[in-house]
């Protein structure tokens, strides 16, 4: 058994609640200290991240200073403590969050978003994320039964409070890949894969990739080479003929698998027992 911890105490309500699923991401409504906001549900975030403007409105107390990193490098952040974070009838109390002095715009809502809901939402509960009907539920691990035969059973590495799984890039390079619902539509791999015969080619329809592209992340952005790759495999699941980008941030045996792959599954995140169940569904 793998034990994981979150920064606050959870009051669970197992009733499903609605989420918004687009081609790129998942969005959830939540309140922080009673103030309503819209957030990206981000399995790739190792905690809860709020934007400073929203955190100030919600009167989230500042505790310390910090540094956070992502595709674009490092950026300054604040460590704050929220009295409550409530989502779908579930309440986290006394939650440590990080806040950034940035803007987060998204066309799905036509307005600014207020941050990311990451590991603390998942860490101490059984989270049933049904992308097929755009609902989510959060259950108490002491009373919620998980059917490990409902789909593909995966045991993620949660060392960084993010789900990383064993994968093979183009059938030849092994990698620990981050399953990232906040990671957009592409797969991100290391530039070093070229030394092992993994090459990206132009998108056959010439509509998306086949050259340089700028990808954005916490801390800024990076110019990357993108193209079509033969595939990446997670256990028995093969994700073939995919759009991929090469990043200097990733080492040879690291990768990111974004939402274009993940949107094909319903998930049960059972982080308290170190497991996930991935069930394919029709889009």
PDB file of C-alpha atoms in Angstrom:
ATOM      1  CA  UNK A   1       0.000   0.000   0.000  1.00  0.00           C
ATOM      2  CA  UNK A   2       1.181   3.536  -0.798  1.00  0.00           C
ATOM      3  CA  UNK A   3       0.217   6.233   1.681  1.00  0.00           C
ATOM      4  CA  UNK A   4      -0.250   9.766   0.399  1.00  0.00           C
ATOM      5  CA  UNK A   5      -1.002  12.931   2.301  1.00  0.00           C
ATOM      6  CA  UNK A   6      -2.873  16.137   1.577  1.00  0.00           C
ATOM      7  CA  UNK A   7      -2.432  19.447   3.336  1.00  0.00           C
ATOM      8  CA  UNK A   8      -5.871  19.526   4.971  1.00  0.00           C
ATOM      9  CA  UNK A   9      -8.717  17.473   6.387  1.00  0.00           C
ATOM     10  CA  UNK A  10     -11.458  16.303   4.007  1.00  0.00           C
ATOM     11  CA  UNK A  11     -15.212  16.104   4.517  1.00  0.00           C
ATOM     12  CA  UNK A  12     -16.455  13.808   1.734  1.00  0.00           C
ATOM     13  CA  UNK A  13     -19.811  13.759  -0.035  1.00  0.00           C
ATOM     14  CA  UNK A  14     -19.917  10.854  -2.532  1.00  0.00           C
ATOM     15  CA  UNK A  15     -22.772  12.271  -4.631  1.00  0.00           C
ATOM     16  CA  UNK A  16     -21.683  12.946  -8.266  1.00  0.00           C
ATOM     17  CA  UNK A  17     -21.481  16.584  -9.329  1.00  0.00           C
ATOM     18  CA  UNK A  18     -21.121  18.153 -12.788  1.00  0.00           C
ATOM     19  CA  UNK A  19     -17.847  19.101 -14.448  1.00  0.00           C
ATOM     20  CA  UNK A  20     -17.256  20.710 -17.828  1.00  0.00           C
ATOM     21  CA  UNK A  21     -15.222  18.679 -20.336  1.00  0.00           C
ATOM     22  CA  UNK A  22     -13.894  20.296 -23.522  1.00  0.00           C
ATOM     23  CA  UNK A  23     -11.477  19.023 -26.156  1.00  0.00           C
ATOM     24  CA  UNK A  24      -8.583  20.470 -24.170  1.00  0.00           C
ATOM     25  CA  UNK A  25      -9.304  20.334 -20.449  1.00  0.00           C
ATOM     26  CA  UNK A  26     -11.654  19.727 -17.529  1.00  0.00           C
ATOM     27  CA  UNK A  27     -13.214  22.586 -15.580  1.00  0.00           C
ATOM     28  CA  UNK A  28     -14.757  22.559 -12.116  1.00  0.00           C
ATOM     29  CA  UNK A  29     -16.567  25.040  -9.914  1.00  0.00           C
ATOM     30  CA  UNK A  30     -15.211  25.432  -6.385  1.00  0.00           C
ATOM     31  CA  UNK A  31     -15.255  27.882  -3.504  1.00  0.00           C
ATOM     32  CA  UNK A  32     -12.282  29.033  -1.470  1.00  0.00           C
ATOM     33  CA  UNK A  33     -13.162  30.571   1.898  1.00  0.00           C
ATOM     34  CA  UNK A  34     -16.700  30.816   0.518  1.00  0.00           C
ATOM     35  CA  UNK A  35     -15.710  32.727  -2.644  1.00  0.00           C
ATOM     36  CA  UNK A  36     -16.852  31.087  -5.894  1.00  0.00           C
ATOM     37  CA  UNK A  37     -14.358  30.404  -8.679  1.00  0.00           C
ATOM     38  CA  UNK A  38     -13.765  28.413 -11.867  1.00  0.00           C
ATOM     39  CA  UNK A  39     -10.722  26.138 -12.049  1.00  0.00           C
ATOM     40  CA  UNK A  40      -8.891  23.701 -14.300  1.00  0.00           C
ATOM     41  CA  UNK A  41      -8.944  20.165 -12.872  1.00  0.00           C
ATOM     42  CA  UNK A  42      -5.271  19.313 -13.261  1.00  0.00           C
ATOM     43  CA  UNK A  43      -3.856  15.883 -12.361  1.00  0.00           C
ATOM     44  CA  UNK A  44      -0.431  17.282 -13.307  1.00  0.00           C
ATOM     45  CA  UNK A  45      -0.540  19.864 -10.489  1.00  0.00           C
ATOM     46  CA  UNK A  46       1.080  18.674  -7.252  1.00  0.00           C
ATOM     47  CA  UNK A  47      -1.306  20.809  -5.206  1.00  0.00           C
ATOM     48  CA  UNK A  48      -3.876  23.567  -5.449  1.00  0.00           C
ATOM     49  CA  UNK A  49      -2.747  26.709  -7.254  1.00  0.00           C
ATOM     50  CA  UNK A  50      -4.694  29.968  -7.048  1.00  0.00           C
ATOM     51  CA  UNK A  51      -4.117  33.241  -8.833  1.00  0.00           C
ATOM     52  CA  UNK A  52      -3.163  36.082  -6.491  1.00  0.00           C
ATOM     53  CA  UNK A  53      -6.109  38.274  -7.472  1.00  0.00           C
ATOM     54  CA  UNK A  54      -8.591  35.538  -6.539  1.00  0.00           C
ATOM     55  CA  UNK A  55      -6.691  34.565  -3.374  1.00  0.00           C
ATOM     56  CA  UNK A  56      -6.761  38.189  -2.239  1.00  0.00           C
ATOM     57  CA  UNK A  57     -10.535  38.389  -2.802  1.00  0.00           C
ATOM     58  CA  UNK A  58     -10.954  35.153  -0.846  1.00  0.00           C
ATOM     59  CA  UNK A  59      -8.762  36.516   1.957  1.00  0.00           C
ATOM     60  CA  UNK A  60      -6.398  33.543   1.851  1.00  0.00           C
ATOM     61  CA  UNK A  61      -3.650  34.194   4.398  1.00  0.00           C
ATOM     62  CA  UNK A  62      -0.025  34.409   3.207  1.00  0.00           C
ATOM     63  CA  UNK A  63       2.369  32.114   5.079  1.00  0.00           C
ATOM     64  CA  UNK A  64       5.627  32.136   3.107  1.00  0.00           C
ATOM     65  CA  UNK A  65       7.323  32.632  -0.279  1.00  0.00           C
ATOM     66  CA  UNK A  66       8.090  29.840  -2.735  1.00  0.00           C
ATOM     67  CA  UNK A  67       9.268  28.965  -6.249  1.00  0.00           C
ATOM     68  CA  UNK A  68       7.275  26.830  -8.683  1.00  0.00           C
ATOM     69  CA  UNK A  69       8.411  25.347 -11.980  1.00  0.00           C
ATOM     70  CA  UNK A  70       7.002  24.125 -15.257  1.00  0.00           C
ATOM     71  CA  UNK A  71       7.622  24.044 -18.995  1.00  0.00           C
ATOM     72  CA  UNK A  72       8.626  27.705 -19.049  1.00  0.00           C
ATOM     73  CA  UNK A  73      11.052  27.518 -16.132  1.00  0.00           C
ATOM     74  CA  UNK A  74      10.732  28.860 -12.585  1.00  0.00           C
ATOM     75  CA  UNK A  75       8.562  31.637 -11.201  1.00  0.00           C
ATOM     76  CA  UNK A  76       7.921  33.179  -7.810  1.00  0.00           C
ATOM     77  CA  UNK A  77       4.904  32.087  -5.782  1.00  0.00           C
ATOM     78  CA  UNK A  78       3.342  32.628  -2.375  1.00  0.00           C
ATOM     79  CA  UNK A  79       2.451  29.881   0.086  1.00  0.00           C
ATOM     80  CA  UNK A  80      -0.933  30.592   1.642  1.00  0.00           C
ATOM     81  CA  UNK A  81      -3.416  28.794   3.868  1.00  0.00           C
ATOM     82  CA  UNK A  82      -7.118  28.586   2.982  1.00  0.00           C
ATOM     83  CA  UNK A  83      -9.632  27.920   5.742  1.00  0.00           C
ATOM     84  CA  UNK A  84     -11.805  25.921   3.337  1.00  0.00           C
ATOM     85  CA  UNK A  85     -11.776  24.677  -0.255  1.00  0.00           C
ATOM     86  CA  UNK A  86     -15.169  23.236  -1.233  1.00  0.00           C
ATOM     87  CA  UNK A  87     -15.896  21.295  -4.424  1.00  0.00           C
ATOM     88  CA  UNK A  88     -19.050  19.315  -5.231  1.00  0.00           C
ATOM     89  CA  UNK A  89     -20.268  19.158  -1.638  1.00  0.00           C
ATOM     90  CA  UNK A  90     -16.825  18.134  -0.373  1.00  0.00           C
ATOM     91  CA  UNK A  91     -14.769  20.374   1.879  1.00  0.00           C
ATOM     92  CA  UNK A  92     -11.038  20.500   2.487  1.00  0.00           C
ATOM     93  CA  UNK A  93     -10.131  22.410   5.646  1.00  0.00           C
ATOM     94  CA  UNK A  94      -6.891  24.231   6.519  1.00  0.00           C
ATOM     95  CA  UNK A  95      -5.390  23.770   3.053  1.00  0.00           C
ATOM     96  CA  UNK A  96      -1.947  25.011   2.061  1.00  0.00           C
ATOM     97  CA  UNK A  97      -2.024  26.419  -1.476  1.00  0.00           C
ATOM     98  CA  UNK A  98       0.394  28.233  -3.758  1.00  0.00           C
ATOM     99  CA  UNK A  99      -0.564  31.431  -5.521  1.00  0.00           C
ATOM    100  CA  UNK A 100       0.815  33.072  -8.661  1.00  0.00           C
ATOM    101  CA  UNK A 101       0.726  36.645  -9.901  1.00  0.00           C
ATOM    102  CA  UNK A 102      -0.485  35.622 -13.364  1.00  0.00           C
ATOM    103  CA  UNK A 103      -3.608  35.617 -15.521  1.00  0.00           C
ATOM    104  CA  UNK A 104      -5.295  32.443 -16.712  1.00  0.00           C
ATOM    105  CA  UNK A 105      -7.536  33.014 -19.707  1.00  0.00           C
ATOM    106  CA  UNK A 106      -9.621  30.356 -21.413  1.00  0.00           C
ATOM    107  CA  UNK A 107     -11.932  30.492 -24.409  1.00  0.00           C
ATOM    108  CA  UNK A 108     -14.150  27.733 -22.970  1.00  0.00           C
ATOM    109  CA  UNK A 109     -15.604  30.203 -20.487  1.00  0.00           C
ATOM    110  CA  UNK A 110     -14.858  33.419 -22.347  1.00  0.00           C
ATOM    111  CA  UNK A 111     -13.373  34.856 -19.158  1.00  0.00           C
ATOM    112  CA  UNK A 112     -10.546  34.474 -16.695  1.00  0.00           C
ATOM    113  CA  UNK A 113     -10.131  31.331 -14.608  1.00  0.00           C
ATOM    114  CA  UNK A 114      -9.013  31.385 -11.000  1.00  0.00           C
ATOM    115  CA  UNK A 115      -6.443  28.598 -10.762  1.00  0.00           C
ATOM    116  CA  UNK A 116      -5.816  24.854 -10.762  1.00  0.00           C
ATOM    117  CA  UNK A 117      -7.284  22.092  -8.617  1.00  0.00           C
ATOM    118  CA  UNK A 118      -4.580  19.448  -8.270  1.00  0.00           C
ATOM    119  CA  UNK A 119      -3.325  16.756  -5.906  1.00  0.00           C
ATOM    120  CA  UNK A 120      -5.101  17.848  -2.718  1.00  0.00           C
ATOM    121  CA  UNK A 121      -8.452  17.114  -4.368  1.00  0.00           C
ATOM    122  CA  UNK A 122      -7.327  13.543  -5.145  1.00  0.00           C
ATOM    123  CA  UNK A 123      -4.835  12.590  -2.453  1.00  0.00           C
ATOM    124  CA  UNK A 124      -7.018  11.574   0.479  1.00  0.00           C
ATOM    125  CA  UNK A 125     -10.081  10.293  -1.349  1.00  0.00           C
ATOM    126  CA  UNK A 126     -11.463   7.940  -3.987  1.00  0.00           C
ATOM    127  CA  UNK A 127     -12.177  10.162  -6.992  1.00  0.00           C
ATOM    128  CA  UNK A 128     -14.445   8.835  -9.732  1.00  0.00           C
ATOM    129  CA  UNK A 129     -13.901  11.008 -12.800  1.00  0.00           C
ATOM    130  CA  UNK A 130     -16.448  10.104 -15.477  1.00  0.00           C
ATOM    131  CA  UNK A 131     -15.535  12.082 -18.563  1.00  0.00           C
ATOM    132  CA  UNK A 132     -18.163  10.099 -20.506  1.00  0.00           C
ATOM    133  CA  UNK A 133     -21.023  11.876 -18.720  1.00  0.00           C
ATOM    134  CA  UNK A 134     -19.126  14.897 -17.357  1.00  0.00           C
ATOM    135  CA  UNK A 135     -19.486  14.082 -13.666  1.00  0.00           C
ATOM    136  CA  UNK A 136     -17.132  13.589 -10.749  1.00  0.00           C
ATOM    137  CA  UNK A 137     -17.523  12.183  -7.257  1.00  0.00           C
ATOM    138  CA  UNK A 138     -15.271  12.186  -4.212  1.00  0.00           C
ATOM    139  CA  UNK A 139     -15.600   9.264  -1.798  1.00  0.00           C
ATOM    140  CA  UNK A 140     -14.222   8.327   1.603  1.00  0.00           C
ATOM    141  CA  UNK A 141     -11.535   5.613   1.132  1.00  0.00           C
ATOM    142  CA  UNK A 142     -12.728   3.910   4.327  1.00  0.00           C
ATOM    143  CA  UNK A 143     -16.218   3.293   2.942  1.00  0.00           C
ATOM    144  CA  UNK A 144     -15.861   3.394  -0.875  1.00  0.00           C
ATOM    145  CA  UNK A 145     -15.419   0.113  -2.758  1.00  0.00           C
ATOM    146  CA  UNK A 146     -13.161   0.177  -5.820  1.00  0.00           C
ATOM    147  CA  UNK A 147     -13.692  -2.404  -8.574  1.00  0.00           C
ATOM    148  CA  UNK A 148     -10.185  -3.048  -9.883  1.00  0.00           C
ATOM    149  CA  UNK A 149     -11.626  -5.189 -12.691  1.00  0.00           C
ATOM    150  CA  UNK A 150     -13.677  -2.345 -14.175  1.00  0.00           C
ATOM    151  CA  UNK A 151     -10.854  -1.298 -16.517  1.00  0.00           C
ATOM    152  CA  UNK A 152      -7.086  -1.179 -16.783  1.00  0.00           C
ATOM    153  CA  UNK A 153      -5.428  -1.257 -13.354  1.00  0.00           C
ATOM    154  CA  UNK A 154      -2.444   1.097 -13.134  1.00  0.00           C
ATOM    155  CA  UNK A 155      -0.111   1.688 -10.187  1.00  0.00           C
ATOM    156  CA  UNK A 156       1.190   5.250 -10.601  1.00  0.00           C
ATOM    157  CA  UNK A 157       4.351   6.647  -9.073  1.00  0.00           C
ATOM    158  CA  UNK A 158       3.047   9.409  -6.775  1.00  0.00           C
ATOM    159  CA  UNK A 159       6.409  10.527  -5.408  1.00  0.00           C
ATOM    160  CA  UNK A 160       5.935  14.046  -6.790  1.00  0.00           C
ATOM    161  CA  UNK A 161       2.188  14.110  -5.956  1.00  0.00           C
ATOM    162  CA  UNK A 162       1.499  13.599  -9.661  1.00  0.00           C
ATOM    163  CA  UNK A 163       0.518  10.343 -11.421  1.00  0.00           C
ATOM    164  CA  UNK A 164       3.488   9.027 -13.404  1.00  0.00           C
ATOM    165  CA  UNK A 165       3.246   5.682 -15.184  1.00  0.00           C
ATOM    166  CA  UNK A 166       5.640   3.408 -17.050  1.00  0.00           C
ATOM    167  CA  UNK A 167       5.432   3.958 -20.800  1.00  0.00           C
ATOM    168  CA  UNK A 168       7.292   3.152 -24.016  1.00  0.00           C
ATOM    169  CA  UNK A 169       7.923   5.881 -26.583  1.00  0.00           C
ATOM    170  CA  UNK A 170       7.638   4.713 -30.202  1.00  0.00           C
ATOM    171  CA  UNK A 171       8.209   1.147 -29.009  1.00  0.00           C
ATOM    172  CA  UNK A 172      11.865   1.756 -28.183  1.00  0.00           C
ATOM    173  CA  UNK A 173      12.439   4.192 -25.292  1.00  0.00           C
ATOM    174  CA  UNK A 174      11.148   3.518 -21.778  1.00  0.00           C
ATOM    175  CA  UNK A 175       9.878   6.519 -19.857  1.00  0.00           C
ATOM    176  CA  UNK A 176       8.069   7.537 -16.705  1.00  0.00           C
ATOM    177  CA  UNK A 177       5.180   9.537 -18.148  1.00  0.00           C
ATOM    178  CA  UNK A 178       3.052  12.107 -16.331  1.00  0.00           C
ATOM    179  CA  UNK A 179      -0.698  11.684 -16.968  1.00  0.00           C
ATOM    180  CA  UNK A 180      -1.738  15.324 -17.111  1.00  0.00           C
ATOM    181  CA  UNK A 181      -5.349  16.453 -17.595  1.00  0.00           C
ATOM    182  CA  UNK A 182      -4.046  20.024 -17.646  1.00  0.00           C
ATOM    183  CA  UNK A 183      -1.444  19.245 -20.305  1.00  0.00           C
ATOM    184  CA  UNK A 184      -3.403  20.144 -23.423  1.00  0.00           C
ATOM    185  CA  UNK A 185      -3.618  17.891 -26.443  1.00  0.00           C
ATOM    186  CA  UNK A 186      -0.024  16.827 -27.088  1.00  0.00           C
ATOM    187  CA  UNK A 187       2.525  14.335 -25.822  1.00  0.00           C
ATOM    188  CA  UNK A 188       5.780  15.943 -24.676  1.00  0.00           C
ATOM    189  CA  UNK A 189       9.022  13.970 -24.880  1.00  0.00           C
ATOM    190  CA  UNK A 190      12.743  14.664 -24.569  1.00  0.00           C
ATOM    191  CA  UNK A 191      14.894  15.960 -27.412  1.00  0.00           C
ATOM    192  CA  UNK A 192      17.259  13.092 -26.578  1.00  0.00           C
ATOM    193  CA  UNK A 193      14.896  10.498 -28.088  1.00  0.00           C
ATOM    194  CA  UNK A 194      16.288  11.398 -31.521  1.00  0.00           C
ATOM    195  CA  UNK A 195      19.553   9.673 -30.516  1.00  0.00           C
ATOM    196  CA  UNK A 196      17.515   6.481 -30.115  1.00  0.00           C
ATOM    197  CA  UNK A 197      15.887   6.620 -33.515  1.00  0.00           C
ATOM    198  CA  UNK A 198      12.617   8.302 -32.513  1.00  0.00           C
ATOM    199  CA  UNK A 199      11.887  10.984 -35.109  1.00  0.00           C
ATOM    200  CA  UNK A 200       8.970  13.368 -35.507  1.00  0.00           C
ATOM    201  CA  UNK A 201       7.566  13.908 -38.988  1.00  0.00           C
ATOM    202  CA  UNK A 202       5.240  16.525 -40.426  1.00  0.00           C
ATOM    203  CA  UNK A 203       1.543  16.210 -39.670  1.00  0.00           C
ATOM    204  CA  UNK A 204       0.114  14.538 -42.760  1.00  0.00           C
ATOM    205  CA  UNK A 205      -2.730  17.061 -42.898  1.00  0.00           C
ATOM    206  CA  UNK A 206      -0.403  19.994 -42.210  1.00  0.00           C
ATOM    207  CA  UNK A 207      -2.936  21.498 -39.843  1.00  0.00           C
ATOM    208  CA  UNK A 208      -1.293  21.302 -36.435  1.00  0.00           C
ATOM    209  CA  UNK A 209       2.349  20.379 -36.318  1.00  0.00           C
ATOM    210  CA  UNK A 210       5.351  19.793 -38.527  1.00  0.00           C
ATOM    211  CA  UNK A 211       7.699  22.472 -37.227  1.00  0.00           C
ATOM    212  CA  UNK A 212       8.320  24.875 -34.396  1.00  0.00           C
ATOM    213  CA  UNK A 213       5.640  25.719 -31.874  1.00  0.00           C
ATOM    214  CA  UNK A 214       5.448  27.601 -28.579  1.00  0.00           C
ATOM    215  CA  UNK A 215       4.050  25.703 -25.598  1.00  0.00           C
ATOM    216  CA  UNK A 216       3.088  27.436 -22.380  1.00  0.00           C
ATOM    217  CA  UNK A 217       3.428  26.386 -18.777  1.00  0.00           C
ATOM    218  CA  UNK A 218       3.955  27.698 -15.283  1.00  0.00           C
ATOM    219  CA  UNK A 219       6.897  30.081 -15.418  1.00  0.00           C
ATOM    220  CA  UNK A 220       6.655  31.003 -19.080  1.00  0.00           C
ATOM    221  CA  UNK A 221       6.884  29.208 -22.416  1.00  0.00           C
ATOM    222  CA  UNK A 222       9.296  27.266 -24.604  1.00  0.00           C
ATOM    223  CA  UNK A 223       9.842  27.042 -28.367  1.00  0.00           C
ATOM    224  CA  UNK A 224       9.769  23.355 -29.290  1.00  0.00           C
ATOM    225  CA  UNK A 225       9.978  21.102 -32.316  1.00  0.00           C
ATOM    226  CA  UNK A 226       6.713  19.259 -32.941  1.00  0.00           C
ATOM    227  CA  UNK A 227       5.566  16.561 -35.327  1.00  0.00           C
ATOM    228  CA  UNK A 228       3.821  13.249 -35.779  1.00  0.00           C
ATOM    229  CA  UNK A 229       5.128  10.287 -33.734  1.00  0.00           C
ATOM    230  CA  UNK A 230       4.319   6.604 -34.188  1.00  0.00           C
ATOM    231  CA  UNK A 231       2.945   6.175 -30.672  1.00  0.00           C
ATOM    232  CA  UNK A 232       3.365   5.773 -26.935  1.00  0.00           C
ATOM    233  CA  UNK A 233       2.199   2.780 -24.891  1.00  0.00           C
ATOM    234  CA  UNK A 234       1.004   2.591 -21.273  1.00  0.00           C
ATOM    235  CA  UNK A 235       0.842  -1.079 -20.332  1.00  0.00           C
ATOM    236  CA  UNK A 236      -1.545  -2.756 -22.794  1.00  0.00           C
ATOM    237  CA  UNK A 237      -2.881   0.630 -23.980  1.00  0.00           C
ATOM    238  CA  UNK A 238      -1.322   1.974 -27.182  1.00  0.00           C
ATOM    239  CA  UNK A 239      -1.836   5.600 -28.162  1.00  0.00           C
ATOM    240  CA  UNK A 240      -0.807   5.641 -31.823  1.00  0.00           C
ATOM    241  CA  UNK A 241      -0.077   8.105 -34.608  1.00  0.00           C
ATOM    242  CA  UNK A 242       0.099  11.046 -32.204  1.00  0.00           C
ATOM    243  CA  UNK A 243       1.079  14.683 -32.088  1.00  0.00           C
ATOM    244  CA  UNK A 244       4.219  15.149 -29.994  1.00  0.00           C
ATOM    245  CA  UNK A 245       6.642  17.919 -29.083  1.00  0.00           C
ATOM    246  CA  UNK A 246      10.272  17.733 -27.955  1.00  0.00           C
ATOM    247  CA  UNK A 247      11.119  19.734 -24.834  1.00  0.00           C
ATOM    248  CA  UNK A 248      14.491  20.541 -23.295  1.00  0.00           C
ATOM    249  CA  UNK A 249      12.850  20.349 -19.847  1.00  0.00           C
ATOM    250  CA  UNK A 250      12.405  16.567 -20.077  1.00  0.00           C
ATOM    251  CA  UNK A 251      15.173  14.003 -19.694  1.00  0.00           C
ATOM    252  CA  UNK A 252      15.366  10.940 -21.932  1.00  0.00           C
ATOM    253  CA  UNK A 253      13.229   8.755 -19.667  1.00  0.00           C
ATOM    254  CA  UNK A 254      10.561  11.350 -18.843  1.00  0.00           C
ATOM    255  CA  UNK A 255       7.446  12.280 -20.787  1.00  0.00           C
ATOM    256  CA  UNK A 256       4.058  13.946 -20.472  1.00  0.00           C
ATOM    257  CA  UNK A 257       0.830  12.477 -21.829  1.00  0.00           C
ATOM    258  CA  UNK A 258      -1.818  15.147 -22.192  1.00  0.00           C
ATOM    259  CA  UNK A 259      -5.582  15.309 -22.339  1.00  0.00           C
ATOM    260  CA  UNK A 260      -5.951  14.104 -25.946  1.00  0.00           C
ATOM    261  CA  UNK A 261      -5.114  10.620 -24.591  1.00  0.00           C
ATOM    262  CA  UNK A 262      -6.831  10.904 -21.214  1.00  0.00           C
ATOM    263  CA  UNK A 263     -10.188  12.100 -22.561  1.00  0.00           C
ATOM    264  CA  UNK A 264     -10.784   8.598 -23.968  1.00  0.00           C
ATOM    265  CA  UNK A 265     -11.157   7.095 -20.472  1.00  0.00           C
ATOM    266  CA  UNK A 266     -13.195   7.274 -17.298  1.00  0.00           C
ATOM    267  CA  UNK A 267     -10.950   7.178 -14.232  1.00  0.00           C
ATOM    268  CA  UNK A 268     -11.052   6.033 -10.650  1.00  0.00           C
ATOM    269  CA  UNK A 269      -8.188   7.690  -8.766  1.00  0.00           C
ATOM    270  CA  UNK A 270      -7.535   5.610  -5.645  1.00  0.00           C
ATOM    271  CA  UNK A 271      -4.418   7.426  -4.483  1.00  0.00           C
ATOM    272  CA  UNK A 272      -4.710   6.272  -0.846  1.00  0.00           C
ATOM    273  CA  UNK A 273      -4.007   2.737  -2.138  1.00  0.00           C
ATOM    274  CA  UNK A 274      -1.625   3.792  -4.920  1.00  0.00           C
ATOM    275  CA  UNK A 275      -3.795   2.758  -7.840  1.00  0.00           C
ATOM    276  CA  UNK A 276      -5.873   4.028 -10.765  1.00  0.00           C
ATOM    277  CA  UNK A 277      -8.474   2.286 -12.902  1.00  0.00           C
ATOM    278  CA  UNK A 278      -8.791   3.487 -16.516  1.00  0.00           C
ATOM    279  CA  UNK A 279     -11.964   2.453 -18.363  1.00  0.00           C
ATOM    280  CA  UNK A 280     -12.208   3.240 -22.113  1.00  0.00           C
ATOM    281  CA  UNK A 281     -15.332   4.990 -23.337  1.00  0.00           C
ATOM    282  CA  UNK A 282     -16.632   6.337 -26.629  1.00  0.00           C
ATOM    283  CA  UNK A 283     -16.221  10.104 -27.102  1.00  0.00           C
TER     284      UNK A 283
END
